[in-house]
Rosetta silent file (secondary structure, phi, psi, omega in degrees, C-alpha in Angstrom):
SEQUENCE: MDDAGPWRLDGEDLRVLVRVTPRGGRDAIEGCDRLADGRTVLKVRVRAVPEDGAANRAVAGLLAGAAGVARAKAEVVSGATARIKTVRLTGAGEAGLAALRRQLP
SCORE:     score description
SCORE:     0.000 S_00000001
   1 L     0.000  126.055 -171.340   65.788   22.502    7.605 S_00000001
   2 E  -143.008 -156.049 -178.741   64.305   22.638    4.154 S_00000001
   3 L   -63.298  -17.678  178.851   64.359   24.489    0.849 S_00000001
   4 L   -71.900  -11.290  179.814   64.220   27.778    2.768 S_00000001
   5 E   132.776 -174.879 -176.132   67.825   27.160    3.767 S_00000001
   6 L   -84.757   12.083 -175.807   69.855   25.412    6.426 S_00000001
   7 E  -122.305  157.403  177.409   68.133   27.221    9.300 S_00000001
   8 E  -147.575  130.564  174.027   64.915   26.904   11.243 S_00000001
   9 E   -83.722  132.113  178.860   63.432   29.188   13.856 S_00000001
  10 E  -126.347   86.732 -170.635   62.164   27.304   16.900 S_00000001
  11 L    69.093 -123.672  175.981   60.484   29.992   18.981 S_00000001
  12 L   -95.282    0.410  178.504   63.305   32.454   19.680 S_00000001
  13 E   -92.521  148.400  177.909   65.969   29.803   19.081 S_00000001
  14 E  -115.263  127.348  176.276   67.682   29.358   15.740 S_00000001
  15 E  -110.440  132.122 -176.323   68.773   25.901   14.601 S_00000001
  16 E  -125.327  128.062  175.586   71.338   25.673   11.823 S_00000001
  17 E   -89.505  121.184 -175.887   72.300   22.545    9.881 S_00000001
  18 E  -124.388  150.648  168.154   76.021   22.725    9.101 S_00000001
  19 E  -112.128  120.067 -171.530   78.633   20.689    7.251 S_00000001
  20 E  -102.848  136.753  169.683   81.948   21.150    9.011 S_00000001
  21 E  -112.765  101.207  177.168   85.464   20.948    7.624 S_00000001
  22 L   -76.567  164.352 -177.342   87.798   20.684   10.634 S_00000001
  23 L    52.680   40.099 -173.948   91.502   21.519   10.265 S_00000001
  24 L   -87.884    2.708  176.853   90.406   23.865    7.505 S_00000001
  25 L    85.841  -19.485  178.967   93.189   26.418    7.913 S_00000001
  26 L  -160.618  163.506  175.032   90.827   29.240    8.881 S_00000001
  27 L  -100.030  118.032 -175.663   87.504   29.853   10.586 S_00000001
  28 E  -158.569  149.815  168.333   84.932   30.811    7.968 S_00000001
  29 E   -95.878  124.005 -171.868   81.365   30.483    6.772 S_00000001
  30 E  -107.019    3.555  179.273   81.626   29.457    3.124 S_00000001
  31 E   115.078 -166.595 -178.296   78.012   29.552    1.966 S_00000001
  32 E  -110.188  155.708  178.756   75.259   27.001    1.473 S_00000001
  33 E  -147.570  154.768  177.432   75.301   23.642   -0.271 S_00000001
  34 E  -106.215  129.384  177.839   72.746   20.940   -1.026 S_00000001
  35 L   -79.119  165.829  179.537   73.471   17.388    0.104 S_00000001
  36 L   -59.475  -29.794 -179.745   72.685   14.323   -1.996 S_00000001
  37 L   -83.975    3.318  175.761   69.619   13.669    0.192 S_00000001
  38 L    96.566  -11.929  179.140   68.238   17.137   -0.645 S_00000001
  39 L   -72.266  147.070  175.160   68.967   18.883    2.653 S_00000001
  40 E   -98.912  133.865  179.527   70.580   22.308    2.542 S_00000001
  41 E  -124.080  155.616  171.340   73.572   22.865    4.826 S_00000001
  42 E   -92.093  123.059  179.926   75.688   25.834    5.784 S_00000001
  43 E   -82.335  125.208 -177.738   79.315   25.083    4.887 S_00000001
  44 E  -130.101  137.436  178.050   81.639   25.960    7.761 S_00000001
  45 E  -121.229  133.849  177.028   85.419   25.618    7.983 S_00000001
  46 L  -131.581  151.562  177.640   87.343   25.765   11.281 S_00000001
  47 L   -73.109  -28.949 -173.171   91.036   25.562   12.172 S_00000001
  48 L   -61.554  151.205  176.820   90.360   23.357   15.198 S_00000001
  49 L   -85.981  153.665 -179.548   90.984   19.624   15.124 S_00000001
  50 L   -83.271   57.667  179.584   88.092   17.203   15.655 S_00000001
  51 L  -129.783  137.247  176.568   89.385   16.004   19.027 S_00000001
  52 L    54.759   30.034  176.754   87.865   16.421   22.480 S_00000001
  53 L    78.701    7.212 -176.969   85.095   18.642   21.100 S_00000001
  54 H   -61.797  -44.790 -179.744   87.493   21.374   19.903 S_00000001
  55 H   -66.482  -38.788  177.964   85.974   21.596   16.416 S_00000001
  56 H   -62.193  -43.040  178.325   82.437   21.630   17.856 S_00000001
  57 H   -63.931  -39.167  179.257   83.344   24.511   20.174 S_00000001
  58 H   -65.453  -42.129  178.800   84.919   26.389   17.259 S_00000001
  59 H   -63.294  -47.079 -179.952   81.823   25.900   15.081 S_00000001
  60 H   -60.358  -43.222  179.310   79.501   27.026   17.876 S_00000001
  61 H   -65.123  -41.245  178.872   81.657   30.087   18.534 S_00000001
  62 H   -62.070  -47.327 -179.382   81.855   31.009   14.856 S_00000001
  63 H   -68.707  -36.591  177.348   78.081   30.801   14.391 S_00000001
  64 H   -61.080  -46.027  178.873   77.403   32.639   17.660 S_00000001
  65 H   -62.008  -42.299 -179.240   79.613   35.507   16.541 S_00000001
  66 H   -66.077  -33.831 -178.190   78.013   35.615   13.103 S_00000001
  67 H   -89.670   -6.558  177.976   74.502   35.657   14.606 S_00000001
  68 L    77.441   30.367  176.018   75.368   38.237   17.257 S_00000001
  69 L  -118.847  162.300  178.916   74.759   36.070   20.322 S_00000001
  70 L   -66.086  146.468  179.207   77.045   35.133   23.198 S_00000001
  71 H   -55.112  -35.506 -179.381   79.190   32.033   22.719 S_00000001
  72 H   -64.915  -16.216 -179.203   77.487   30.492   25.763 S_00000001
  73 H   -92.185    3.320 -178.566   74.170   30.571   23.845 S_00000001
  74 E  -115.622  134.637  176.611   75.466   28.304   21.050 S_00000001
  75 E  -152.532  148.477  173.984   75.743   24.537   21.230 S_00000001
  76 E   -78.664  118.808 -176.570   75.962   21.527   18.956 S_00000001
  77 E  -103.675  -13.600  172.180   72.740   19.618   19.652 S_00000001
  78 E  -155.135  151.382  178.832   73.195   16.756   17.193 S_00000001
  79 L    82.386   29.791 -175.575   76.014   15.259   15.166 S_00000001
  80 L   -54.653  -33.402 -178.661   78.750   15.815   17.757 S_00000001
  81 L  -109.826   13.281 -178.500   81.034   13.255   16.086 S_00000001
  82 L  -115.522  164.415  176.023   79.840   13.759   12.497 S_00000001
  83 L   -73.772  -30.921  177.814   80.598   16.342    9.815 S_00000001
  84 E   -92.577  121.078 -175.364   76.881   17.188    9.544 S_00000001
  85 E  -132.649  158.289  169.040   75.741   18.887   12.753 S_00000001
  86 E  -112.931  127.072  178.862   72.831   20.888   14.093 S_00000001
  87 E  -112.362  129.927  176.353   73.776   23.959   16.105 S_00000001
  88 E  -101.076  129.622  175.956   71.228   25.704   18.342 S_00000001
  89 E  -111.005   97.508 -174.734   71.630   29.441   18.917 S_00000001
  90 L   -67.234  125.487  176.581   69.469   30.170   21.950 S_00000001
  91 L    78.149    7.246 -177.666   67.603   33.466   21.744 S_00000001
  92 L   -68.900  -39.618  177.307   69.001   34.424   18.320 S_00000001
  93 H    55.162 -158.792 -179.027   65.533   34.801   16.766 S_00000001
  94 H   -62.218  -38.021 -179.233   64.869   36.713   13.544 S_00000001
  95 H   -63.831  -41.543  178.203   67.675   39.186   14.251 S_00000001
  96 H   -65.844  -39.268  177.559   70.207   36.375   14.549 S_00000001
  97 H   -63.238  -44.855  178.826   68.952   34.782   11.348 S_00000001
  98 H   -62.095  -42.020  179.209   69.259   38.092    9.489 S_00000001
  99 H   -64.290  -41.172  179.167   72.783   38.602   10.862 S_00000001
 100 H   -65.078  -41.880  178.176   73.790   35.079    9.841 S_00000001
 101 H   -61.957  -34.826  178.588   72.423   35.570    6.331 S_00000001
 102 H   -66.835  -19.979 -179.910   74.497   38.741    5.997 S_00000001
 103 L   -81.271  -11.103 -177.859   77.624   36.643    6.636 S_00000001
 104 L   -68.980  138.899  178.061   77.040   34.508    3.542 S_00000001
 105 L   -70.143    0.000    0.000   79.514   35.086    0.711 S_00000001
């Protein structure tokens, strides 16, 4: 994930670096932000609480829907207990990236 944005294509998979706000009152993609270390993240807010993986499932589902892939194809692959996470969208490819970009405010 670099200056090109919070996403990276890995073959046909799309990896997205996100900063999550759990218990956020709504499920929404709020745009991009730059962290102090220079990384760009996609800001995501979910209603779910950060207990028993509920917030992770909500984030994966939100991004899957935005990218046009099945929920089963989305998973948090790093940062399961942190606010900064990497989500892999299996098979999303260029089409999924374009769909996700269209969701940005």
